[in-house]
């Protein structure tokens, strides 16, 4: 783990355990995973960008006043991705960063609308992500799958385009497993996206919208009722509604919890106020994720350390969280069993040593 990300309240040997623990990541954005190393490489290709390349300056640049400011900055990084080769580089290098953290499987949220509307050819875009996916699996051993998400604030035109790209048999990439909805929630009601989710679900995709990140629990209910959500991105405000928590627990609908993200975007005031404890207490299936890790000064290992501190977990508890991520994934049964087995073997060996 990177030295600056060592949480002083988590014992060093627990950090060491997390660093080698096999993991699955279910909520992480493609562009939001561009590390300073990747941003520098892209900025060197496109020298007119306002995104700083110096890592020190990037820390300031990635400090957000609120969610809207975060999206502005996010879109400035989106503007750095201009060619299919940029798409391939980003995807492949993100997988390299994941493999270093023992991520065995990741569902990466991609917003194809942002690229096609900026003029990247749709077929070349699909080829670039698929080429990177195959190379990453062969070279790093990390299996990538895609979630195509609608950038809700960009309106129904973006929903139509995303649904088309996700369901057209000539375009739809092999690695695509799910359909999402992201961006700001205020003023972007979930029910209007129902027809697009219906099409994606009919085409065999899983439904994983963001909901309850920046608005209240009704948005989570809407995602469940209107969009057929099988997992909820964030779902932070669910803690305000005991009936909703009970529903999520009973139906085994996982929450994709991203603690540091919620602080960075000011969705939650402090980590100590994060509702992850209420989720766990209510019996909700909690998965741990990093969202936009370099933008939030975190990585997946650090999110596990944060969860260990907030939930008071030891090695067995952390292994349980990692298994939640595998169970809540859209991997097939043998694929899940392989990673679960690896987690158990690793944990047993660690505890015996
Ligand atoms: N924590 C997050 N919570 C929610 N979303 C998050 C989070 N992190 C990253 N995202 C990503 O931000 C995108 C938003 C992009 C967007 O709003 C937009 C609006 C208008 C035009 C365009 C364009 O491209 O021209 C884009 C989402 O689709 C999502 O993939
Ligand atoms: Zn997200």
mmCIF file of C-alpha atoms and ligand atoms in Angstrom:
data_model
loop_
_atom_site.group_PDB
_atom_site.id
_atom_site.type_symbol
_atom_site.label_atom_id
_atom_site.label_comp_id
_atom_site.label_asym_id
_atom_site.label_seq_id
_atom_site.Cartn_x
_atom_site.Cartn_y
_atom_site.Cartn_z
ATOM 1 C CA UNK A 1 0.000 0.000 0.000
ATOM 2 C CA UNK A 2 1.139 3.533 -0.689
ATOM 3 C CA UNK A 3 2.680 4.936 2.506
ATOM 4 C CA UNK A 4 0.476 8.071 2.618
ATOM 5 C CA UNK A 5 -2.606 5.865 2.671
ATOM 6 C CA UNK A 6 -1.731 4.002 5.871
ATOM 7 C CA UNK A 7 -4.530 4.750 8.356
ATOM 8 C CA UNK A 8 -2.752 5.285 11.697
ATOM 9 C CA UNK A 9 -5.746 3.843 13.562
ATOM 10 C CA UNK A 10 -5.463 0.501 11.761
ATOM 11 C CA UNK A 11 -2.675 -1.860 12.886
ATOM 12 C CA UNK A 12 0.136 -2.244 10.359
ATOM 13 C CA UNK A 13 -0.302 -5.987 10.127
ATOM 14 C CA UNK A 14 -3.950 -5.491 9.172
ATOM 15 C CA UNK A 15 -2.787 -3.184 6.362
ATOM 16 C CA UNK A 16 -0.374 -5.901 5.281
ATOM 17 C CA UNK A 17 -3.198 -8.461 5.360
ATOM 18 C CA UNK A 18 -5.413 -6.222 3.207
ATOM 19 C CA UNK A 19 -2.628 -5.533 0.703
ATOM 20 C CA UNK A 20 -2.367 -9.232 -0.248
ATOM 21 C CA UNK A 21 -6.064 -10.113 0.214
ATOM 22 C CA UNK A 22 -7.678 -11.174 -3.113
ATOM 23 C CA UNK A 23 -10.535 -8.761 -3.854
ATOM 24 C CA UNK A 24 -13.369 -7.950 -6.246
ATOM 25 C CA UNK A 25 -14.367 -4.374 -6.992
ATOM 26 C CA UNK A 26 -17.905 -3.584 -8.100
ATOM 27 C CA UNK A 27 -18.104 0.207 -8.102
ATOM 28 C CA UNK A 28 -15.240 2.018 -9.764
ATOM 29 C CA UNK A 29 -15.340 4.488 -12.649
ATOM 30 C CA UNK A 30 -13.172 4.198 -15.734
ATOM 31 C CA UNK A 31 -12.145 7.868 -16.066
ATOM 32 C CA UNK A 32 -12.273 8.283 -12.284
ATOM 33 C CA UNK A 33 -9.535 5.640 -11.971
ATOM 34 C CA UNK A 34 -6.975 7.636 -13.951
ATOM 35 C CA UNK A 35 -4.012 7.843 -11.565
ATOM 36 C CA UNK A 36 -1.581 10.818 -11.661
ATOM 37 C CA UNK A 37 0.691 8.545 -13.718
ATOM 38 C CA UNK A 38 -2.058 7.959 -16.311
ATOM 39 C CA UNK A 39 -3.270 11.592 -16.248
ATOM 40 C CA UNK A 40 0.307 12.769 -16.917
ATOM 41 C CA UNK A 41 0.634 10.415 -19.844
ATOM 42 C CA UNK A 42 -2.677 11.581 -21.346
ATOM 43 C CA UNK A 43 -1.894 15.251 -20.680
ATOM 44 C CA UNK A 44 1.457 14.831 -22.419
ATOM 45 C CA UNK A 45 -0.487 13.671 -25.491
ATOM 46 C CA UNK A 46 -2.900 16.608 -25.321
ATOM 47 C CA UNK A 47 -0.953 19.628 -24.129
ATOM 48 C CA UNK A 48 -3.832 22.144 -24.303
ATOM 49 C CA UNK A 49 -5.608 20.568 -21.287
ATOM 50 C CA UNK A 50 -6.141 22.533 -18.059
ATOM 51 C CA UNK A 51 -5.649 19.406 -15.938
ATOM 52 C CA UNK A 52 -2.357 19.747 -14.026
ATOM 53 C CA UNK A 53 0.167 16.962 -14.492
ATOM 54 C CA UNK A 54 2.296 17.624 -11.429
ATOM 55 C CA UNK A 55 1.112 15.191 -8.674
ATOM 56 C CA UNK A 56 1.309 17.948 -5.997
ATOM 57 C CA UNK A 57 -0.909 20.250 -8.064
ATOM 58 C CA UNK A 58 -3.279 17.350 -8.738
ATOM 59 C CA UNK A 59 -3.949 16.948 -5.002
ATOM 60 C CA UNK A 60 -5.279 20.548 -4.910
ATOM 61 C CA UNK A 61 -7.106 20.114 -8.214
ATOM 62 C CA UNK A 62 -8.806 17.011 -6.797
ATOM 63 C CA UNK A 63 -10.111 18.820 -3.687
ATOM 64 C CA UNK A 64 -13.825 19.419 -4.154
ATOM 65 C CA UNK A 65 -16.138 22.006 -2.640
ATOM 66 C CA UNK A 66 -19.251 19.926 -3.381
ATOM 67 C CA UNK A 67 -20.627 17.270 -5.738
ATOM 68 C CA UNK A 68 -21.164 19.719 -8.623
ATOM 69 C CA UNK A 69 -17.540 20.845 -8.389
ATOM 70 C CA UNK A 70 -16.455 17.203 -8.431
ATOM 71 C CA UNK A 71 -18.401 16.606 -11.678
ATOM 72 C CA UNK A 72 -16.794 19.724 -13.283
ATOM 73 C CA UNK A 73 -13.328 18.445 -12.478
ATOM 74 C CA UNK A 74 -14.293 14.921 -13.555
ATOM 75 C CA UNK A 75 -15.384 16.226 -16.964
ATOM 76 C CA UNK A 76 -12.059 18.027 -17.414
ATOM 77 C CA UNK A 77 -10.368 14.623 -17.116
ATOM 78 C CA UNK A 78 -12.953 13.154 -19.525
ATOM 79 C CA UNK A 79 -11.752 15.824 -22.005
ATOM 80 C CA UNK A 80 -8.279 14.252 -21.928
ATOM 81 C CA UNK A 81 -9.591 11.074 -23.540
ATOM 82 C CA UNK A 82 -9.794 11.876 -27.211
ATOM 83 C CA UNK A 83 -8.728 8.880 -29.265
ATOM 84 C CA UNK A 84 -9.314 5.119 -29.169
ATOM 85 C CA UNK A 85 -5.657 4.758 -28.189
ATOM 86 C CA UNK A 86 -6.294 7.027 -25.143
ATOM 87 C CA UNK A 87 -9.211 4.748 -24.215
ATOM 88 C CA UNK A 88 -7.038 1.666 -24.536
ATOM 89 C CA UNK A 89 -4.186 3.173 -22.519
ATOM 90 C CA UNK A 90 -6.511 4.282 -19.713
ATOM 91 C CA UNK A 91 -8.256 0.911 -19.492
ATOM 92 C CA UNK A 92 -5.104 -1.176 -19.583
ATOM 93 C CA UNK A 93 -3.253 1.002 -17.063
ATOM 94 C CA UNK A 94 -6.240 1.029 -14.687
ATOM 95 C CA UNK A 95 -6.129 -2.781 -14.731
ATOM 96 C CA UNK A 96 -2.405 -2.667 -13.906
ATOM 97 C CA UNK A 97 -3.160 -0.495 -10.828
ATOM 98 C CA UNK A 98 -5.917 -2.920 -9.791
ATOM 99 C CA UNK A 99 -3.690 -5.978 -10.158
ATOM 100 C CA UNK A 100 -1.124 -4.372 -7.838
ATOM 101 C CA UNK A 101 -3.848 -4.349 -5.172
ATOM 102 C CA UNK A 102 -4.751 -8.000 -5.726
ATOM 103 C CA UNK A 103 -8.015 -7.118 -7.457
ATOM 104 C CA UNK A 104 -8.933 -10.352 -9.210
ATOM 105 C CA UNK A 105 -12.182 -9.124 -10.754
ATOM 106 C CA UNK A 106 -13.628 -5.668 -11.384
ATOM 107 C CA UNK A 107 -16.809 -4.302 -12.891
ATOM 108 C CA UNK A 108 -15.640 -0.995 -14.315
ATOM 109 C CA UNK A 109 -18.258 1.700 -14.911
ATOM 110 C CA UNK A 110 -17.761 3.289 -18.310
ATOM 111 C CA UNK A 111 -19.720 6.229 -19.733
ATOM 112 C CA UNK A 112 -19.544 5.591 -23.493
ATOM 113 C CA UNK A 113 -21.792 8.603 -24.227
ATOM 114 C CA UNK A 114 -19.033 10.949 -23.010
ATOM 115 C CA UNK A 115 -16.621 9.479 -25.542
ATOM 116 C CA UNK A 116 -18.923 9.105 -28.548
ATOM 117 C CA UNK A 117 -20.279 12.646 -28.166
ATOM 118 C CA UNK A 118 -16.667 13.881 -28.168
ATOM 119 C CA UNK A 119 -16.185 12.279 -31.557
ATOM 120 C CA UNK A 120 -14.594 8.914 -30.775
ATOM 121 C CA UNK A 121 -15.918 6.352 -33.236
ATOM 122 C CA UNK A 122 -18.237 3.947 -31.397
ATOM 123 C CA UNK A 123 -16.813 0.775 -32.954
ATOM 124 C CA UNK A 124 -13.239 1.893 -32.285
ATOM 125 C CA UNK A 125 -14.230 2.691 -28.676
ATOM 126 C CA UNK A 126 -15.598 -0.833 -28.135
ATOM 127 C CA UNK A 127 -12.514 -2.387 -29.766
ATOM 128 C CA UNK A 128 -10.233 -0.329 -27.502
ATOM 129 C CA UNK A 129 -11.867 -1.407 -24.231
ATOM 130 C CA UNK A 130 -12.101 -5.042 -25.340
ATOM 131 C CA UNK A 131 -8.494 -5.100 -26.491
ATOM 132 C CA UNK A 132 -7.386 -3.680 -23.122
ATOM 133 C CA UNK A 133 -9.614 -6.133 -21.235
ATOM 134 C CA UNK A 134 -8.113 -9.148 -22.961
ATOM 135 C CA UNK A 135 -4.531 -7.891 -22.599
ATOM 136 C CA UNK A 136 -5.073 -7.067 -18.905
ATOM 137 C CA UNK A 137 -6.488 -10.512 -18.167
ATOM 138 C CA UNK A 138 -3.626 -12.245 -19.995
ATOM 139 C CA UNK A 139 -0.851 -10.077 -18.563
ATOM 140 C CA UNK A 140 -2.055 -9.099 -15.075
ATOM 141 C CA UNK A 141 -4.577 -11.848 -14.315
ATOM 142 C CA UNK A 142 -7.276 -9.277 -13.483
ATOM 143 C CA UNK A 143 -10.658 -10.025 -15.046
ATOM 144 C CA UNK A 144 -12.518 -6.901 -16.152
ATOM 145 C CA UNK A 145 -16.202 -6.568 -16.944
ATOM 146 C CA UNK A 146 -18.091 -3.434 -17.990
ATOM 147 C CA UNK A 147 -21.045 -1.472 -16.666
ATOM 148 C CA UNK A 148 -22.218 1.167 -19.196
ATOM 149 C CA UNK A 149 -23.788 4.072 -17.318
ATOM 150 C CA UNK A 150 -26.089 6.885 -18.363
ATOM 151 C CA UNK A 151 -24.771 10.307 -17.264
ATOM 152 C CA UNK A 152 -28.237 11.298 -16.019
ATOM 153 C CA UNK A 153 -27.678 15.050 -16.018
ATOM 154 C CA UNK A 154 -26.920 14.932 -19.747
ATOM 155 C CA UNK A 155 -30.592 14.076 -20.314
ATOM 156 C CA UNK A 156 -32.605 11.472 -22.172
ATOM 157 C CA UNK A 157 -30.473 11.852 -25.298
ATOM 158 C CA UNK A 158 -27.603 10.330 -23.292
ATOM 159 C CA UNK A 159 -29.935 7.589 -22.019
ATOM 160 C CA UNK A 160 -30.989 6.703 -25.562
ATOM 161 C CA UNK A 161 -27.391 6.658 -26.793
ATOM 162 C CA UNK A 162 -26.186 4.531 -23.843
ATOM 163 C CA UNK A 163 -29.051 2.044 -24.252
ATOM 164 C CA UNK A 164 -28.314 1.797 -27.979
ATOM 165 C CA UNK A 165 -24.595 1.198 -27.440
ATOM 166 C CA UNK A 166 -25.353 -1.405 -24.757
ATOM 167 C CA UNK A 167 -27.958 -3.373 -26.673
ATOM 168 C CA UNK A 168 -26.976 -3.218 -30.363
ATOM 169 C CA UNK A 169 -25.610 -6.687 -31.143
ATOM 170 C CA UNK A 170 -23.103 -5.257 -33.618
ATOM 171 C CA UNK A 171 -21.598 -2.941 -30.989
ATOM 172 C CA UNK A 172 -22.217 -4.412 -27.579
ATOM 173 C CA UNK A 173 -18.858 -5.572 -26.189
ATOM 174 C CA UNK A 174 -18.397 -9.108 -24.886
ATOM 175 C CA UNK A 175 -17.332 -7.848 -21.451
ATOM 176 C CA UNK A 176 -20.527 -5.858 -20.831
ATOM 177 C CA UNK A 177 -22.539 -7.206 -17.882
ATOM 178 C CA UNK A 178 -24.529 -4.314 -16.479
ATOM 179 C CA UNK A 179 -26.265 -0.993 -17.007
ATOM 180 C CA UNK A 180 -26.020 1.996 -14.670
ATOM 181 C CA UNK A 181 -26.979 5.600 -14.048
ATOM 182 C CA UNK A 182 -24.563 8.170 -12.593
ATOM 183 C CA UNK A 183 -23.866 11.857 -12.150
ATOM 184 C CA UNK A 184 -25.800 14.283 -9.962
ATOM 185 C CA UNK A 185 -29.126 13.080 -8.519
ATOM 186 C CA UNK A 186 -30.714 16.405 -7.623
ATOM 187 C CA UNK A 187 -33.214 17.262 -10.363
ATOM 188 C CA UNK A 188 -32.483 13.968 -12.158
ATOM 189 C CA UNK A 189 -35.410 11.739 -11.127
ATOM 190 C CA UNK A 190 -34.762 8.011 -11.540
ATOM 191 C CA UNK A 191 -38.197 6.967 -12.944
ATOM 192 C CA UNK A 192 -37.659 8.803 -16.280
ATOM 193 C CA UNK A 193 -34.922 6.260 -17.109
ATOM 194 C CA UNK A 194 -37.224 3.253 -16.804
ATOM 195 C CA UNK A 195 -37.633 2.607 -20.577
ATOM 196 C CA UNK A 196 -33.846 2.516 -21.042
ATOM 197 C CA UNK A 197 -33.305 0.163 -18.106
ATOM 198 C CA UNK A 198 -36.148 -2.031 -19.404
ATOM 199 C CA UNK A 199 -34.333 -2.342 -22.739
ATOM 200 C CA UNK A 200 -31.005 -3.118 -21.089
ATOM 201 C CA UNK A 201 -32.558 -5.716 -18.779
ATOM 202 C CA UNK A 202 -34.398 -7.318 -21.721
ATOM 203 C CA UNK A 203 -30.996 -7.592 -23.442
ATOM 204 C CA UNK A 204 -29.670 -9.568 -20.459
ATOM 205 C CA UNK A 205 -27.856 -6.807 -18.580
ATOM 206 C CA UNK A 206 -27.941 -6.349 -14.815
ATOM 207 C CA UNK A 207 -29.271 -3.109 -13.319
ATOM 208 C CA UNK A 208 -26.895 -1.169 -11.044
ATOM 209 C CA UNK A 209 -27.886 2.510 -10.803
ATOM 210 C CA UNK A 210 -26.359 5.028 -8.417
ATOM 211 C CA UNK A 211 -29.007 6.097 -5.910
ATOM 212 C CA UNK A 212 -29.138 7.747 -2.510
ATOM 213 C CA UNK A 213 -25.653 9.224 -2.895
ATOM 214 C CA UNK A 214 -26.647 12.894 -2.945
ATOM 215 C CA UNK A 215 -30.415 12.660 -2.368
ATOM 216 C CA UNK A 216 -32.655 10.874 0.136
ATOM 217 C CA UNK A 217 -33.935 7.302 0.480
ATOM 218 C CA UNK A 218 -36.842 7.855 -1.947
ATOM 219 C CA UNK A 219 -34.266 7.804 -4.770
ATOM 220 C CA UNK A 220 -33.210 4.316 -3.654
ATOM 221 C CA UNK A 221 -36.848 3.170 -3.605
ATOM 222 C CA UNK A 222 -37.234 4.641 -7.104
ATOM 223 C CA UNK A 223 -34.159 2.775 -8.338
ATOM 224 C CA UNK A 224 -35.580 -0.472 -6.959
ATOM 225 C CA UNK A 225 -39.138 0.056 -8.162
ATOM 226 C CA UNK A 226 -38.605 1.687 -11.554
ATOM 227 C CA UNK A 227 -35.145 0.602 -12.649
ATOM 228 C CA UNK A 228 -35.106 -2.970 -11.313
ATOM 229 C CA UNK A 229 -31.902 -2.273 -9.354
ATOM 230 C CA UNK A 230 -30.076 -5.469 -8.329
ATOM 231 C CA UNK A 231 -27.396 -3.548 -6.437
ATOM 232 C CA UNK A 232 -27.365 0.087 -5.393
ATOM 233 C CA UNK A 233 -24.444 2.420 -6.119
ATOM 234 C CA UNK A 234 -23.730 4.084 -2.750
ATOM 235 C CA UNK A 235 -27.255 4.038 -1.267
ATOM 236 C CA UNK A 236 -25.835 6.167 1.541
ATOM 237 C CA UNK A 237 -29.112 7.836 2.510
ATOM 238 C CA UNK A 238 -30.826 4.433 2.953
ATOM 239 C CA UNK A 239 -29.745 4.729 6.578
ATOM 240 C CA UNK A 240 -32.463 7.356 7.054
ATOM 241 C CA UNK A 241 -35.209 4.819 6.317
ATOM 242 C CA UNK A 242 -35.399 1.696 8.524
ATOM 243 C CA UNK A 243 -38.011 0.108 6.224
ATOM 244 C CA UNK A 244 -35.658 0.495 3.285
ATOM 245 C CA UNK A 245 -32.754 -1.023 5.230
ATOM 246 C CA UNK A 246 -34.952 -3.982 6.182
ATOM 247 C CA UNK A 247 -36.025 -4.371 2.538
ATOM 248 C CA UNK A 248 -32.411 -4.314 1.276
ATOM 249 C CA UNK A 249 -31.392 -6.859 3.906
ATOM 250 C CA UNK A 250 -34.329 -9.169 3.293
ATOM 251 C CA UNK A 251 -33.972 -9.140 -0.505
ATOM 252 C CA UNK A 252 -30.162 -9.399 -0.301
ATOM 253 C CA UNK A 253 -29.748 -6.273 -2.432
ATOM 254 C CA UNK A 254 -26.122 -5.254 -1.921
ATOM 255 C CA UNK A 255 -24.949 -1.704 -1.356
ATOM 256 C CA UNK A 256 -21.798 -0.597 -3.144
ATOM 257 C CA UNK A 257 -20.308 1.434 -0.322
ATOM 258 C CA UNK A 258 -17.479 3.886 -1.126
ATOM 259 C CA UNK A 259 -16.672 5.598 2.198
ATOM 260 C CA UNK A 260 -13.888 8.019 1.202
ATOM 261 C CA UNK A 261 -15.791 9.106 -1.916
ATOM 262 C CA UNK A 262 -18.740 10.148 0.246
ATOM 263 C CA UNK A 263 -16.484 12.453 2.269
ATOM 264 C CA UNK A 264 -14.639 13.844 -0.772
ATOM 265 C CA UNK A 265 -17.899 14.795 -2.548
ATOM 266 C CA UNK A 266 -19.352 16.059 0.772
ATOM 267 C CA UNK A 267 -22.240 13.592 0.635
ATOM 268 C CA UNK A 268 -21.291 12.668 4.234
ATOM 269 C CA UNK A 269 -19.554 15.079 6.633
ATOM 270 C CA UNK A 270 -16.970 12.832 8.281
ATOM 271 C CA UNK A 271 -15.958 9.173 8.134
ATOM 272 C CA UNK A 272 -17.105 8.698 11.714
ATOM 273 C CA UNK A 273 -20.599 9.762 10.637
ATOM 274 C CA UNK A 274 -20.630 7.333 7.718
ATOM 275 C CA UNK A 275 -23.703 5.048 7.879
ATOM 276 C CA UNK A 276 -21.757 1.848 7.035
ATOM 277 C CA UNK A 277 -22.234 0.722 10.660
ATOM 278 C CA UNK A 278 -26.022 1.071 10.361
ATOM 279 C CA UNK A 279 -25.953 -0.936 7.125
ATOM 280 C CA UNK A 280 -24.001 -3.756 8.751
ATOM 281 C CA UNK A 281 -26.195 -3.699 11.868
ATOM 282 C CA UNK A 282 -29.342 -3.967 9.716
ATOM 283 C CA UNK A 283 -27.914 -7.043 7.977
ATOM 284 C CA UNK A 284 -27.467 -5.367 4.584
ATOM 285 C CA UNK A 285 -24.911 -6.988 2.268
ATOM 286 C CA UNK A 286 -22.134 -4.376 2.316
ATOM 287 C CA UNK A 287 -19.484 -4.334 -0.406
ATOM 288 C CA UNK A 288 -16.433 -2.071 -0.284
ATOM 289 C CA UNK A 289 -15.418 -0.022 -3.301
ATOM 290 C CA UNK A 290 -13.284 2.963 -4.280
ATOM 291 C CA UNK A 291 -15.457 4.876 -6.861
ATOM 292 C CA UNK A 292 -12.873 7.352 -8.289
ATOM 293 C CA UNK A 293 -9.814 6.427 -6.238
ATOM 294 C CA UNK A 294 -7.062 8.874 -7.357
ATOM 295 C CA UNK A 295 -9.534 11.762 -7.392
ATOM 296 C CA UNK A 296 -10.456 10.970 -3.795
ATOM 297 C CA UNK A 297 -6.873 10.280 -2.654
ATOM 298 C CA UNK A 298 -7.643 6.654 -1.940
ATOM 299 C CA UNK A 299 -7.387 3.151 -3.332
ATOM 300 C CA UNK A 300 -9.332 -0.045 -2.723
ATOM 301 C CA UNK A 301 -6.914 -1.272 -0.061
ATOM 302 C CA UNK A 302 -7.385 1.963 1.850
ATOM 303 C CA UNK A 303 -11.173 1.613 1.622
ATOM 304 C CA UNK A 304 -10.865 -1.823 3.260
ATOM 305 C CA UNK A 305 -8.716 -0.274 6.012
ATOM 306 C CA UNK A 306 -11.334 2.452 6.539
ATOM 307 C CA UNK A 307 -14.065 -0.214 6.723
ATOM 308 C CA UNK A 308 -11.992 -2.243 9.211
ATOM 309 C CA UNK A 309 -11.735 0.796 11.459
ATOM 310 C CA UNK A 310 -15.390 1.851 11.170
ATOM 311 C CA UNK A 311 -16.736 -1.687 11.627
ATOM 312 C CA UNK A 312 -14.077 -2.913 14.066
ATOM 313 C CA UNK A 313 -13.033 -5.814 11.835
ATOM 314 C CA UNK A 314 -10.141 -8.238 12.190
ATOM 315 C CA UNK A 315 -8.709 -10.457 9.430
ATOM 316 C CA UNK A 316 -11.726 -12.787 9.406
ATOM 317 C CA UNK A 317 -14.097 -9.821 9.178
ATOM 318 C CA UNK A 318 -12.104 -8.327 6.315
ATOM 319 C CA UNK A 319 -12.100 -11.661 4.489
ATOM 320 C CA UNK A 320 -15.900 -11.688 4.942
ATOM 321 C CA UNK A 321 -16.153 -8.235 3.338
ATOM 322 C CA UNK A 322 -14.009 -9.374 0.425
ATOM 323 C CA UNK A 323 -16.287 -12.386 0.006
ATOM 324 C CA UNK A 324 -19.341 -10.100 -0.011
ATOM 325 C CA UNK A 325 -17.805 -8.341 -3.024
ATOM 326 C CA UNK A 326 -17.372 -11.625 -4.860
ATOM 327 C CA UNK A 327 -20.863 -12.852 -3.970
ATOM 328 C CA UNK A 328 -22.495 -9.595 -5.084
ATOM 329 C CA UNK A 329 -20.621 -9.615 -8.398
ATOM 330 C CA UNK A 330 -21.958 -10.807 -11.744
ATOM 331 C CA UNK A 331 -19.264 -13.430 -12.099
ATOM 332 C CA UNK A 332 -20.438 -16.940 -12.907
ATOM 333 C CA UNK A 333 -20.562 -19.557 -10.102
ATOM 334 C CA UNK A 334 -17.191 -21.235 -10.879
ATOM 335 C CA UNK A 335 -15.509 -17.822 -11.105
ATOM 336 C CA UNK A 336 -16.945 -16.813 -7.735
ATOM 337 C CA UNK A 337 -15.953 -20.126 -6.148
ATOM 338 C CA UNK A 338 -12.361 -19.695 -7.367
ATOM 339 C CA UNK A 339 -11.894 -16.286 -5.735
ATOM 340 C CA UNK A 340 -13.738 -17.275 -2.537
ATOM 341 C CA UNK A 341 -11.449 -20.288 -2.262
ATOM 342 C CA UNK A 342 -8.416 -18.077 -2.777
ATOM 343 C CA UNK A 343 -9.616 -15.693 -0.036
ATOM 344 C CA UNK A 344 -10.145 -18.612 2.391
ATOM 345 C CA UNK A 345 -6.774 -20.191 1.639
ATOM 346 C CA UNK A 346 -4.959 -16.876 2.002
ATOM 347 C CA UNK A 347 -6.727 -16.034 5.279
ATOM 348 C CA UNK A 348 -6.112 -19.457 6.813
ATOM 349 C CA UNK A 349 -2.407 -19.282 5.924
ATOM 350 C CA UNK A 350 -2.144 -15.763 7.353
ATOM 351 C CA UNK A 351 -3.811 -16.717 10.633
ATOM 352 C CA UNK A 352 -1.649 -19.842 10.951
ATOM 353 C CA UNK A 353 1.604 -17.915 10.446
HETATM 354 N N1 LIG B 1 -19.445 9.375 -7.215
HETATM 355 C C1 LIG B 1 -20.082 9.452 -8.399
HETATM 356 N N2 LIG B 1 -21.410 9.614 -8.426
HETATM 357 C C2 LIG B 1 -22.064 9.724 -9.593
HETATM 358 N N3 LIG B 1 -21.445 9.700 -10.802
HETATM 359 C C3 LIG B 1 -20.106 9.559 -10.798
HETATM 360 C C4 LIG B 1 -19.387 9.432 -9.615
HETATM 361 N N4 LIG B 1 -18.078 9.298 -9.921
HETATM 362 C C5 LIG B 1 -17.978 9.329 -11.238
HETATM 363 N N5 LIG B 1 -19.194 9.487 -11.779
HETATM 364 C C6 LIG B 1 -19.424 9.563 -13.230
HETATM 365 O O1 LIG B 1 -19.740 10.866 -13.596
HETATM 366 C C7 LIG B 1 -20.504 10.797 -14.770
HETATM 367 C C8 LIG B 1 -21.238 12.116 -14.855
HETATM 368 C C9 LIG B 1 -21.061 12.792 -16.171
HETATM 369 C C10 LIG B 1 -22.060 13.859 -16.328
HETATM 370 O O2 LIG B 1 -22.807 14.154 -15.427
HETATM 371 C C11 LIG B 1 -22.177 14.574 -17.607
HETATM 372 C C12 LIG B 1 -23.109 15.595 -17.694
HETATM 373 C C13 LIG B 1 -23.200 16.300 -18.888
HETATM 374 C C14 LIG B 1 -22.363 15.999 -19.960
HETATM 375 C C15 LIG B 1 -21.453 14.984 -19.829
HETATM 376 C C16 LIG B 1 -20.526 14.680 -20.960
HETATM 377 O O3 LIG B 1 -19.764 13.712 -20.885
HETATM 378 O O4 LIG B 1 -20.500 15.440 -21.928
HETATM 379 C C17 LIG B 1 -21.351 14.258 -18.666
HETATM 380 C C18 LIG B 1 -21.427 9.644 -14.511
HETATM 381 O O5 LIG B 1 -21.958 9.075 -15.646
HETATM 382 C C19 LIG B 1 -20.558 8.696 -13.716
HETATM 383 O O6 LIG B 1 -20.035 7.660 -14.496
HETATM 384 ZN ZN1 LIG B 2 -19.887 6.019 -8.589
#
